[in-house]
Amino acid sequence: MSDNKNNNPIAFVATSVIPESPPPARETGIYKWVRENLFSNIPNGILTLVAIAVLYKVLSSTLPWILNGIWTTSSLAECREVLQGKTGACFSVLAERWQQLLYGFKYPEEEYWRPNLALILLFFAMAPVLFFDLPRKLLGFTVIYPFLAFWLIWGGSIMVPIVAMLGFAAAAVVFQKLGKGSFAAGFFGAIVSALVIWKIGGMLIPENASETAMLTAVPSRDLGGFMLNMMLGVTCVSLSVPLGIALALGRQSSMPLIKWICVVFIEFVRGVPLITLLFVASVMLSYFFPPDATVDLFLRVVIMITLFSAAYIAEVIRGGLAALPKGQYEAADSLGLDYPQAMRLIILPQALKISIPGIVNVAVGLFKDTTLVSVISMFDLVGMIRGPVLASTEWNGVYWELLGFAAALFFVVCYGISQYSQWLERRLATGHR
Amino acid sequence: MADTSQMQVSDEIAITINQMNKWYGSFHVLRDINLTVNQGERIVICGPSGSGKSTLIRCINALEEHQQGSIEVDGTLLSNDLKNIDKIRSEVGMCFQHFNLFPHLTILENCTLAPIWVRKTPKKEAEERAMHFLEKVKIPDQANKYPGQLSGGQQQRVAIARSLCMMPRIMLFDEPTSALDPEMIKEVLDTMIELAEEGMTMLCVTHEMGFARQVANRVIFMDAGQIVEQNEPEEFFNNPKSERTQLFLSQILGH
Ligand SMILES: Nc1ncnc2c1ncn2[C@@H]1O[C@H](COP(=O)(O)OP(=O)(O)OP(=O)(O)O)[C@@H](O)[C@H]1O
Ligand SMILES: [Mg+2]
């Protein structure tokens, strides 16, 4: 440091302010990208070559199979004839049986517009829930939707969904009124008022109402195909999230009885395979209902899947609740918020946000698990494939095409859910905590 | 800034703590606490770590439960009755060491939440009041940011504004500056001094002895769950009576 004038190597004073400058432009170009990302060193280069080889192998055997696919024959034997030993898929089965795969084999063909309409309306009903920047007024339709969809899909007398809706409305009003004083009074009052309305409504609806109805009644056992998977998936997910929240909060409750009920329920349900619960639903659950009540198989399955996934969701949310610092509860308390307010405004929004990946994980799993109903002889998509379609003489042996179709349908929905959850996480990000 | 320690306090009683005892399990944290605070008093509580300072002020707004004795805040007796607890909490503001802002809400929403839901203030009015207090703590321009985007000192000032929006008659501070860098400590202390000048009743747990000298009209020294000594700041710092106070002061002022 010979040129240092004051002979002190440590002393330094900035003599000018360094002006702000834009970040350096990134170098671009395909060649550079390839070299940096694929062949940056020898091991990476080898890995890249191996990956390309594997990709080639996979594509070279599947692509011709797909591209050579036959769409127009009326049986597997004809497919084989047309192909004459070349590789090629026999997609004709999809072309001929798509209605059965999507709607089951008993849903009346001239009524397909009803589930289709229900599906389209589902998007409108879900939009204000999923994209909460939309005007809140749209939620009104979301509230009506379950009853509307029920009527569309099952048909029959319009009085049934209306009475059901009135029951829920009465319950909500009673809960609003009584719930202010004491939660328990509101809760049980709501249940009683709903039951009363349903009982009265049930007596008022004439026996033969469903015969003269606007929409022909379709019994639950006639539902099937991918429609059944969608119905089970949507219903169970939307029921199990609130139930899971309630269970998670119950598990944290300071009231020992509630706490232990929740703990025992969660631990029990998580410890039992879903298949077992479904068998219980199909053969045994009727013992728990009054003898004259014939509870629909669809409803029984919905109850079981919902309970099952609610237990998982409860545990996911418990993790989210545990991740919140104690200071959040204290700050809410010190401002004078009561328990429901603190939960709804402060704790749950944060805990749920942390739990999104976990909840989505459960939801995706649940949706795929709806195919398990095929083992209790409900004809969902997989049930249709394993049963009526593969058993028919024409299509016996077309495994790849059918199962690939099922996989593709499930993949589209599950990928959509996953993309939504990633969008949601980005949307809710508010900087570091 | 003016020395507020000579400011008048009223005769009206804000807080009465009578023979209060508290245990954590079998550990006796607070022992025979007797304390009367008048409206407009600025009290600084100090003492070694673990002496029960936080526990004491957290008992006042029922964040901690006491087992013996009584606490009366603004004429309301603190009991297991949730109504009384909620009433007291809405009269008493509190600032924490780690701010505890709600990270999922904007600064403005942090400030309007409790007035809207607890006091049932109309949204517009709550927002106006929030902006008023944010101006007072000198960060109105941050109103639409999220807490994670603010510096520590700014967050603590927001926390103070959030409490003030409930129009509390008493403010509790639990080491509001000890998680902050020195540069930010001053901005928070300035805010607190301003509050004191306006006559707010304040109980502050803090190790900022300069603040205590300037603002407090009474300093309380706690050790091992007990109030060991209390006095006016001048006397307390220049002429401590108890040995434990002397030792504590020599440690804290000695370097
Ligand atoms: N939830 C709890 N359970 C059991 N013991 C506790 C609990 N909270 C605090 N304590 C104990 O009570 C005593 C007093 O704690 P407190 O937080 O009031 O001390 P403090 O004076 O505020 O100390 P600091 O200056 O470190 O904040 C400490 O010994 C602490 O270990
Ligand atoms: Mg403390």
XYZ file of C-alpha atoms and ligand atoms in Angstrom:
720
model
C 0.000 0.000 0.000
C 2.713 2.432 -0.922
C 0.348 4.926 -2.472
C -1.694 5.275 0.696
C -1.064 8.879 1.654
C -1.849 8.902 5.333
C -0.002 5.625 5.966
C -2.970 4.129 7.751
C -4.091 1.011 5.870
C -7.437 0.789 7.725
C -8.747 4.316 7.442
C -11.211 4.781 4.627
C -13.656 7.512 3.825
C -16.097 7.302 0.966
C -15.493 10.371 -1.191
C -18.438 10.033 -3.512
C -21.938 8.608 -3.475
C -22.166 5.667 -5.871
C -25.116 6.327 -8.195
C -27.848 3.751 -8.579
C -27.458 1.682 -11.744
C -29.655 -0.914 -13.448
C -28.822 -4.597 -12.931
C -26.571 -6.101 -15.626
C -28.479 -7.482 -18.595
C -28.640 -11.276 -18.598
C -26.779 -13.037 -21.307
C -29.113 -14.989 -23.514
C -28.993 -17.448 -26.381
C -29.951 -21.077 -26.761
C -26.407 -22.257 -27.044
C -25.477 -20.637 -23.742
C -28.583 -21.993 -22.029
C -27.870 -25.529 -23.213
C -24.293 -25.377 -22.087
C -25.095 -23.941 -18.684
C -28.082 -26.101 -17.877
C -27.490 -29.397 -19.618
C -23.754 -29.816 -20.109
C -22.140 -27.682 -17.414
C -19.724 -30.519 -16.542
C -19.073 -34.126 -17.529
C -21.388 -35.893 -15.012
C -24.201 -33.488 -15.903
C -23.564 -34.126 -19.574
C -23.798 -37.888 -19.030
C -27.034 -37.470 -17.052
C -28.481 -35.371 -19.842
C -27.623 -37.996 -22.445
C -29.133 -40.784 -20.318
C -32.291 -38.741 -19.809
C -32.581 -38.139 -23.539
C -32.146 -41.869 -24.210
C -34.881 -42.767 -21.699
C -37.215 -40.147 -23.119
C -36.613 -41.451 -26.625
C -37.302 -45.023 -25.554
C -40.577 -44.075 -23.847
C -41.833 -41.855 -26.630
C -40.770 -44.200 -29.427
C -42.890 -46.960 -27.967
C -45.949 -44.930 -26.888
C -46.269 -42.386 -29.669
C -46.810 -44.882 -32.531
C -49.261 -46.721 -30.280
C -51.260 -43.551 -29.763
C -50.920 -42.160 -33.290
C -51.843 -45.487 -34.894
C -54.881 -45.653 -32.645
C -58.117 -46.933 -34.161
C -61.287 -45.035 -33.286
C -64.009 -46.480 -35.453
C -64.275 -50.244 -35.030
C -66.945 -51.912 -32.948
C -64.861 -54.548 -31.115
C -61.313 -55.407 -30.114
C -61.219 -58.206 -32.686
C -61.940 -55.719 -35.463
C -59.190 -53.470 -34.154
C -56.712 -56.323 -34.401
C -57.865 -57.021 -37.935
C -57.355 -53.438 -39.012
C -53.955 -53.173 -37.338
C -52.709 -56.489 -38.758
C -50.000 -56.923 -36.166
C -48.757 -53.332 -36.129
C -48.693 -51.523 -32.799
C -51.663 -49.324 -32.226
C -54.258 -48.526 -29.635
C -57.858 -49.549 -29.858
C -59.531 -46.297 -28.844
C -62.769 -47.418 -30.428
C -63.823 -48.556 -26.987
C -63.768 -44.942 -25.807
C -65.649 -43.787 -28.879
C -68.313 -46.401 -28.377
C -68.602 -46.487 -24.602
C -67.749 -42.904 -23.521
C -71.273 -42.309 -22.289
C -71.110 -45.279 -19.973
C -67.669 -44.272 -18.746
C -68.818 -40.759 -17.954
C -72.369 -41.300 -16.691
C -72.653 -44.980 -15.791
C -74.689 -47.504 -17.741
C -78.105 -46.766 -16.301
C -78.397 -42.997 -16.297
C -81.038 -42.231 -18.966
C -79.342 -40.965 -22.082
C -81.856 -38.220 -22.827
C -81.168 -36.759 -19.360
C -77.385 -36.315 -19.749
C -77.924 -32.569 -20.013
C -78.834 -32.504 -16.331
C -75.465 -33.569 -14.880
C -73.770 -31.492 -17.605
C -75.670 -28.413 -16.508
C -74.912 -29.214 -12.871
C -71.214 -29.374 -13.738
C -71.274 -26.020 -15.519
C -73.158 -24.402 -12.650
C -70.638 -25.953 -10.252
C -67.989 -23.647 -11.668
C -70.173 -20.626 -10.986
C -70.909 -21.852 -7.479
C -67.261 -22.498 -6.681
C -65.897 -19.299 -8.197
C -66.736 -16.922 -5.316
C -65.378 -19.431 -2.796
C -62.151 -20.125 -4.652
C -61.513 -16.617 -5.952
C -62.453 -14.423 -3.039
C -61.777 -11.196 -4.896
C -65.090 -11.719 -6.704
C -68.064 -9.827 -5.298
C -69.443 -11.428 -2.134
C -72.985 -11.311 -3.461
C -72.204 -14.250 -5.755
C -72.042 -16.446 -2.653
C -75.839 -16.432 -2.696
C -75.756 -18.788 -5.659
C -73.174 -20.964 -3.912
C -75.627 -21.443 -1.051
C -78.448 -22.491 -3.376
C -76.257 -24.646 -5.596
C -76.206 -27.903 -3.561
C -80.010 -28.077 -3.619
C -80.179 -27.140 -7.278
C -77.552 -29.728 -8.215
C -79.362 -32.357 -6.162
C -82.561 -31.644 -8.023
C -80.852 -31.652 -11.407
C -79.038 -34.931 -10.904
C -81.602 -36.944 -9.003
C -84.667 -35.241 -10.426
C -87.998 -36.031 -8.807
C -90.188 -33.597 -6.958
C -88.761 -30.126 -6.620
C -90.364 -30.018 -3.185
C -87.641 -32.252 -1.725
C -84.716 -29.859 -2.230
C -86.932 -26.910 -1.295
C -87.911 -28.488 2.003
C -84.283 -29.415 2.622
C -83.256 -25.826 1.957
C -85.974 -24.456 4.228
C -84.738 -26.752 6.984
C -81.198 -25.408 6.695
C -82.452 -21.835 6.476
C -84.499 -22.294 9.648
C -81.465 -23.792 11.365
C -79.333 -20.815 10.332
C -81.895 -18.303 11.590
C -82.324 -20.100 14.920
C -78.565 -20.314 15.325
C -78.219 -16.576 14.637
C -80.843 -15.757 17.241
C -79.967 -18.217 20.019
C -76.260 -18.524 19.290
C -75.653 -14.987 20.548
C -76.543 -16.014 24.083
C -74.961 -19.433 24.261
C -73.335 -21.496 21.552
C -74.856 -24.769 22.779
C -78.397 -23.358 22.795
C -77.946 -22.079 19.246
C -76.419 -25.334 18.057
C -79.087 -27.681 19.413
C -81.879 -25.240 18.647
C -80.713 -25.193 15.040
C -80.690 -28.995 14.784
C -84.154 -29.311 16.316
C -85.682 -26.645 14.093
C -84.223 -28.229 10.949
C -85.562 -31.658 11.956
C -89.015 -30.223 12.654
C -89.167 -28.547 9.238
C -88.017 -31.698 7.486
C -90.578 -33.827 9.305
C -93.427 -31.448 8.463
C -92.182 -31.045 4.909
C -91.907 -34.805 4.522
C -95.561 -35.193 5.469
C -96.674 -32.448 3.123
C -94.983 -33.824 0.013
C -97.508 -36.170 -1.644
C -96.468 -39.796 -2.115
C -96.667 -39.707 -5.879
C -94.946 -36.336 -6.274
C -91.954 -37.817 -8.033
C -94.099 -39.438 -10.732
C -95.568 -36.159 -11.896
C -92.328 -34.235 -11.478
C -90.788 -31.941 -14.047
C -87.569 -33.945 -14.071
C -87.768 -37.727 -14.113
C -86.456 -39.182 -10.911
C -83.182 -41.097 -11.204
C -82.375 -43.361 -8.252
C -78.900 -43.293 -6.736
C -78.042 -46.787 -7.942
C -78.336 -45.535 -11.521
C -75.567 -42.988 -11.026
C -72.162 -44.025 -12.239
C -69.068 -43.350 -14.256
C -66.815 -40.352 -13.814
C -69.886 -38.346 -12.845
C -70.096 -40.406 -9.660
C -66.429 -39.730 -8.875
C -66.939 -36.015 -9.393
C -70.057 -35.971 -7.240
C -68.391 -37.878 -4.420
C -65.217 -35.815 -4.681
C -66.890 -32.404 -4.679
C -69.383 -33.271 -1.948
C -66.873 -34.908 0.342
C -64.190 -32.248 -0.031
C -66.593 -29.415 0.622
C -68.058 -31.176 3.649
C -64.817 -32.416 5.136
C -62.981 -29.076 5.189
C -65.431 -27.412 7.623
C -65.725 -30.627 9.625
C -61.935 -30.878 9.748
C -61.682 -27.290 11.019
C -64.240 -28.029 13.720
C -62.370 -31.176 14.756
C -59.029 -29.369 14.857
C -60.473 -26.598 17.029
C -62.247 -29.166 19.180
C -58.999 -30.976 19.728
C -57.518 -27.721 21.071
C -60.544 -27.002 23.218
C -60.148 -26.353 26.905
C -63.290 -28.375 27.561
C -62.029 -31.900 28.282
C -65.118 -33.724 27.043
C -65.098 -32.054 23.625
C -61.365 -32.447 23.383
C -61.438 -36.171 24.063
C -64.334 -36.824 21.723
C -62.343 -35.159 18.946
C -59.106 -36.945 19.790
C -60.757 -40.371 19.933
C -62.640 -39.736 16.699
C -59.569 -38.556 14.800
C -57.322 -41.323 16.056
C -59.929 -43.993 15.400
C -60.776 -42.892 11.878
C -57.141 -42.454 10.920
C -56.362 -45.907 12.198
C -58.914 -47.666 9.992
C -58.500 -48.287 6.252
C -60.959 -46.409 4.058
C -62.013 -49.687 2.421
C -63.207 -50.935 5.792
C -65.256 -47.814 6.315
C -66.765 -48.223 2.856
C -67.783 -51.815 3.575
C -69.322 -50.586 6.804
C -71.189 -48.012 4.746
C -72.436 -50.563 2.272
C -73.607 -53.254 4.659
C -73.653 -52.142 8.246
C -74.403 -48.462 8.524
C -78.124 -49.030 8.225
C -78.073 -50.468 11.764
C -77.311 -47.000 13.080
C -80.319 -45.415 11.430
C -83.940 -45.948 12.443
C -85.216 -49.225 10.943
C -87.746 -47.607 8.615
C -85.279 -45.069 7.243
C -83.708 -46.424 4.102
C -80.658 -44.260 3.888
C -79.352 -43.979 0.399
C -76.110 -45.827 -0.382
C -74.688 -42.668 -1.961
C -75.348 -40.746 1.243
C -73.783 -43.486 3.354
C -70.653 -43.471 1.227
C -70.488 -39.668 1.376
C -70.689 -39.813 5.178
C -67.868 -42.331 5.415
C -65.481 -40.634 2.987
C -66.202 -37.268 4.606
C -65.475 -38.544 8.099
C -62.327 -40.214 6.842
C -60.849 -37.183 5.133
C -62.082 -34.784 7.831
C -59.862 -36.624 10.299
C -56.859 -36.091 8.043
C -57.716 -32.476 7.356
C -58.132 -31.893 11.085
C -54.593 -33.080 11.663
C -53.253 -30.909 8.857
C -54.994 -27.870 10.325
C -53.777 -28.734 13.803
C -50.273 -28.466 12.398
C -51.136 -25.023 11.047
C -52.575 -23.948 14.380
C -49.491 -25.178 16.208
C -47.247 -23.230 13.857
C -48.804 -19.912 14.891
C -46.858 -18.049 17.555
C -48.619 -17.730 20.906
C -48.357 -13.961 20.525
C -51.138 -14.005 17.921
C -53.603 -15.432 20.434
C -52.402 -12.959 23.061
C -52.687 -9.976 20.759
C -56.229 -11.010 19.808
C -57.128 -11.483 23.478
C -55.576 -8.222 24.569
C -57.649 -6.319 22.013
C -60.811 -7.768 23.548
C -61.798 -10.115 20.703
C -63.830 -13.061 21.962
C -63.037 -16.678 21.056
C -65.126 -16.983 17.858
C -63.874 -13.617 16.610
C -60.259 -14.398 17.382
C -60.536 -17.740 15.613
C -62.370 -16.452 12.568
C -60.451 -13.225 12.043
C -56.954 -13.919 13.321
C -56.121 -17.544 13.953
C -57.893 -19.551 11.238
C -56.965 -17.329 8.272
C -53.313 -17.781 9.167
C -53.521 -21.422 10.162
C -55.465 -22.330 7.023
C -52.974 -20.480 4.865
C -50.153 -22.545 6.313
C -52.269 -25.674 5.855
C -53.125 -25.147 2.174
C -50.563 -27.607 0.788
C -51.631 -30.237 3.290
C -55.339 -29.735 2.703
C -54.858 -29.904 -1.060
C -52.873 -33.073 -0.578
C -55.782 -34.634 1.298
C -58.301 -33.321 -1.239
C -56.406 -34.789 -4.183
C -56.022 -38.086 -2.344
C -59.696 -38.102 -1.456
C -60.730 -37.457 -5.027
C -58.708 -40.402 -6.272
C -59.914 -42.579 -3.404
C -63.468 -42.173 -4.643
C -62.558 -44.949 -7.093
C -62.537 -47.311 -4.111
C -66.320 -47.351 -4.184
C -65.972 -49.779 -7.077
C -65.200 -52.509 -4.539
C -68.600 -52.078 -2.920
C -70.146 -52.524 -6.358
C -70.860 -48.943 -7.194
C -70.128 -48.320 -10.847
C -67.878 -45.308 -10.805
C -65.358 -44.810 -13.624
C -63.108 -47.634 -12.472
C -66.102 -49.766 -11.561
C -67.471 -49.283 -15.067
C -64.149 -50.248 -16.636
C -63.623 -53.311 -14.486
C -67.238 -54.355 -14.727
C -69.531 -53.774 -17.682
C -66.936 -52.610 -20.211
C -64.123 -55.105 -19.790
C -66.607 -57.907 -19.198
C -68.298 -57.385 -22.528
C -67.280 -59.757 -25.284
C -66.426 -56.915 -27.659
C -63.928 -55.148 -25.431
C -62.474 -57.873 -23.269
C -58.738 -57.101 -23.107
C -58.539 -53.359 -23.851
C -56.812 -52.485 -20.563
C -54.323 -49.798 -21.540
C -56.734 -47.617 -23.436
C -59.417 -47.670 -20.745
C -57.162 -47.253 -17.732
C -55.160 -44.591 -19.573
C -58.409 -42.724 -20.180
C -59.321 -42.962 -16.491
C -55.848 -41.798 -15.489
C -56.039 -38.845 -17.887
C -59.411 -37.709 -16.513
C -58.211 -37.895 -12.911
C -54.951 -36.228 -13.805
C -56.678 -33.239 -15.378
C -58.788 -32.612 -12.276
C -55.997 -33.210 -9.777
C -53.549 -31.062 -11.719
C -56.158 -28.322 -11.769
C -56.537 -28.525 -7.987
C -52.796 -28.392 -7.542
C -52.428 -25.365 -9.832
C -55.201 -23.606 -7.947
C -53.496 -24.188 -4.629
C -50.237 -22.759 -5.937
C -52.047 -19.711 -7.199
C -53.747 -19.361 -3.819
C -50.461 -19.519 -1.950
C -48.987 -16.805 -4.165
C -52.115 -14.701 -3.801
C -52.040 -14.941 -0.007
C -48.340 -14.229 0.372
C -47.936 -11.042 2.410
C -44.172 -10.805 2.679
C -42.223 -12.594 5.362
C -43.852 -12.859 8.746
C -38.543 17.128 24.925
C -40.207 18.265 28.100
C -39.598 16.376 31.297
C -42.946 14.827 32.051
C -42.008 13.269 35.342
C -43.388 16.229 37.251
C -46.726 16.153 35.478
C -49.793 16.057 37.661
C -51.619 12.818 38.247
C -55.272 12.755 39.193
C -56.713 11.256 42.350
C -58.904 8.925 40.385
C -57.787 5.344 40.823
C -57.120 3.333 37.653
C -55.808 0.027 38.949
C -55.876 -1.546 42.391
C -53.982 -4.756 43.015
C -54.504 -6.202 46.453
C -52.481 -9.056 47.999
C -52.199 -10.765 44.636
C -50.416 -14.114 44.394
C -49.775 -16.285 41.403
C -48.257 -19.700 40.879
C -47.096 -21.559 37.781
C -47.718 -25.101 38.975
C -45.907 -25.099 42.285
C -43.640 -22.184 41.341
C -44.609 -19.015 43.215
C -44.108 -16.299 40.546
C -45.860 -13.339 42.123
C -45.883 -12.848 45.882
C -48.181 -10.533 47.819
C -48.354 -7.843 45.167
C -50.001 -4.624 46.367
C -50.168 -1.754 43.928
C -52.429 1.201 43.368
C -52.152 3.174 40.152
C -53.848 6.532 39.733
C -55.246 7.831 36.489
C -52.436 9.523 34.553
C -49.540 7.813 36.288
C -46.513 6.627 34.293
C -44.986 3.661 36.034
C -41.826 1.909 34.978
C -41.279 -1.622 36.225
C -37.779 -3.016 36.189
C -35.947 -5.936 37.681
C -33.774 -8.897 36.749
C -34.870 -11.460 34.187
C -37.396 -13.924 35.545
C -38.477 -11.656 38.367
C -42.109 -11.704 37.236
C -42.452 -8.291 35.561
C -44.176 -9.604 32.464
C -46.371 -11.882 34.520
C -47.483 -8.957 36.659
C -48.607 -6.727 33.836
C -50.141 -9.654 31.964
C -52.279 -10.354 35.018
C -53.753 -6.875 34.719
C -55.481 -7.674 31.431
C -56.073 -11.312 32.332
C -53.662 -12.793 29.821
C -52.498 -14.676 32.921
C -54.788 -15.848 35.661
C -53.972 -15.044 39.277
C -54.908 -17.406 42.057
C -55.145 -15.185 45.117
C -55.949 -11.572 45.869
C -57.837 -9.148 43.699
C -57.245 -6.900 40.719
C -59.603 -4.073 39.972
C -59.263 -2.097 36.761
C -61.262 1.086 36.321
C -63.729 -0.104 38.913
C -64.243 -3.505 37.290
C -63.189 -6.472 39.359
C -61.193 -9.046 37.415
C -62.862 -12.393 37.958
C -63.597 -15.504 35.940
C -66.584 -13.725 34.455
C -65.786 -13.458 30.748
C -67.868 -10.286 30.448
C -65.644 -8.502 32.962
C -62.505 -9.791 31.297
C -63.643 -8.577 27.871
C -64.627 -5.220 29.332
C -61.247 -4.769 30.966
C -59.388 -5.877 27.858
C -61.164 -3.323 25.745
C -60.179 -0.584 28.246
C -56.563 -1.666 28.532
C -54.173 -1.571 25.596
C -51.070 -3.713 25.452
C -47.833 -3.664 23.489
C -45.633 -6.708 23.332
C -41.935 -7.222 22.955
C -42.446 -8.946 19.603
C -45.180 -6.559 18.376
C -47.597 -9.400 17.562
C -49.132 -7.609 14.612
C -51.449 -9.730 12.495
C -49.309 -10.599 9.468
C -52.216 -11.469 7.179
C -53.834 -8.041 7.528
C -52.652 -4.678 6.286
C -51.535 -2.040 8.746
C -54.863 -0.278 8.405
C -56.805 -3.516 8.912
C -54.699 -4.305 11.956
C -55.799 -0.992 13.418
C -59.487 -1.166 12.501
C -60.174 -4.818 13.302
C -60.824 -4.539 17.030
C -62.789 -1.264 16.883
C -65.051 -2.734 14.198
C -65.637 -6.127 15.812
C -65.402 -5.327 19.504
C -66.597 -1.734 19.701
C -68.912 -2.067 16.667
C -67.560 1.184 15.268
C -68.703 1.819 11.680
C -65.936 0.912 9.237
C -65.477 4.415 7.913
C -65.156 5.956 11.336
C -62.750 3.209 12.432
C -60.579 3.894 9.389
C -60.524 7.606 10.047
C -59.505 7.032 13.615
C -56.853 4.514 12.557
C -55.369 7.036 10.138
C -55.387 9.623 12.910
C -53.340 7.385 15.196
C -51.072 6.210 12.388
C -50.302 9.851 11.724
C -49.590 10.290 15.370
C -47.008 7.491 15.319
C -45.750 9.016 12.042
C -46.420 6.200 9.576
C -49.651 7.065 7.757
C -47.968 6.337 4.431
C -47.538 2.647 5.342
C -51.252 2.070 5.952
C -51.745 -0.321 3.062
C -48.615 -2.377 3.521
C -48.399 -5.637 5.422
C -46.529 -5.896 8.726
C -43.864 -8.094 7.118
C -42.870 -5.167 4.915
C -42.118 -2.810 7.814
C -39.042 -2.366 9.985
C -39.154 -3.427 13.621
C -39.494 0.120 14.904
C -42.312 0.840 12.482
C -44.063 -2.377 13.486
C -43.892 -1.487 17.148
C -45.342 1.954 16.422
C -48.149 0.307 14.482
C -48.743 -1.947 17.473
C -49.056 1.134 19.667
C -51.442 2.748 17.188
C -53.460 -0.468 17.039
C -53.929 -0.375 20.805
C -54.760 3.317 20.783
C -57.522 2.772 18.236
C -59.492 1.036 20.969
C -59.316 4.313 22.938
C -57.874 2.604 26.009
C -57.656 4.391 29.366
C -54.579 2.424 30.360
C -51.617 1.185 28.308
C -49.373 -1.715 29.254
C -45.943 -2.088 27.646
C -43.899 -5.260 27.982
C -40.328 -4.451 26.951
C -41.497 -2.673 23.795
C -37.977 -1.790 22.687
C -35.902 -4.802 23.617
C -36.307 -6.540 20.261
C -35.226 -3.415 18.369
C -31.985 -2.021 17.031
C -30.719 1.082 18.846
C -31.694 3.345 15.968
C -35.301 2.238 16.173
C -35.519 2.320 19.950
C -35.601 6.097 19.890
C -38.534 6.354 17.498
C -40.600 4.035 19.665
C -39.615 5.786 22.892
C -40.498 9.152 21.353
C -43.955 7.824 20.596
C -44.337 6.611 24.156
C -43.128 9.916 25.581
C -45.709 11.728 23.508
C -48.394 9.440 24.887
C -47.248 10.153 28.406
C -47.389 13.887 27.775
C -51.021 13.516 26.805
C -51.748 12.030 30.187
C -52.164 8.351 29.326
C -51.937 5.985 32.274
C -48.967 3.774 31.465
C -47.273 0.744 32.985
C -44.028 -0.036 31.215
C -41.710 -2.933 31.761
C -38.459 -1.642 30.323
C -34.741 -1.452 30.846
C -34.508 1.992 29.242
C -33.447 3.929 32.311
C -33.241 7.223 30.411
C -36.899 6.816 29.546
C -37.692 6.019 33.166
C -35.966 9.159 34.403
C -37.629 11.353 31.829
C -41.165 10.017 31.817
C -41.947 7.954 34.875
C -43.446 9.399 38.005
C -42.772 6.132 39.813
C -40.295 3.311 39.332
C -40.982 -0.154 40.677
C -38.232 -2.677 41.222
C -39.161 -6.343 41.304
C -37.113 -9.329 42.281
C -38.125 -12.959 42.771
C -41.804 -12.216 42.295
C -41.898 -9.456 44.853
C -42.100 -5.674 44.681
C -38.836 -4.843 46.429
C -38.751 -1.091 46.104
C -40.718 1.723 44.581
C -39.944 5.404 44.484
C -39.847 8.532 42.396
C -37.257 8.182 39.657
C -34.766 10.691 41.085
C -34.720 9.020 44.472
C -34.830 5.566 42.961
C -31.766 6.033 40.788
C -29.701 8.307 43.020
C -30.515 6.848 46.357
C -31.729 3.234 46.161
C -32.625 1.842 49.558
C -32.491 -1.924 49.154
C -29.321 -3.848 48.519
C -30.887 -5.819 45.703
C -31.861 -2.591 43.948
C -28.366 -1.230 44.363
C -26.871 -4.373 42.891
C -29.319 -4.344 39.972
C -28.709 -0.661 39.244
C -24.958 -1.038 39.407
C -25.197 -3.891 36.907
C -27.506 -2.143 34.514
C -25.977 1.327 34.727
C -22.410 0.189 35.330
C -21.497 -0.323 31.720
N -46.042 -20.247 31.262
C -45.136 -20.412 32.243
N -45.054 -21.585 32.902
C -44.160 -21.758 33.899
N -43.295 -20.829 34.311
C -43.322 -19.631 33.705
C -44.248 -19.364 32.628
N -44.047 -18.098 32.212
C -43.054 -17.594 32.988
N -42.622 -18.512 33.879
C -41.605 -18.295 34.901
O -42.045 -17.265 35.719
C -40.975 -16.407 36.061
C -41.331 -14.987 35.745
O -41.455 -14.848 34.354
P -41.630 -13.432 33.662
O -41.776 -13.675 32.228
O -42.724 -12.695 34.354
O -40.246 -12.737 33.983
P -39.756 -11.308 33.532
O -39.475 -10.561 34.774
O -40.678 -10.713 32.564
O -38.379 -11.656 32.860
P -37.731 -11.068 31.507
O -37.058 -9.809 31.869
O -36.761 -12.120 31.098
O -38.831 -10.880 30.532
C -39.751 -16.910 35.322
O -38.943 -17.626 36.232
C -40.302 -17.844 34.281
O -39.432 -18.918 34.094
Mg -40.660 -10.347 30.402
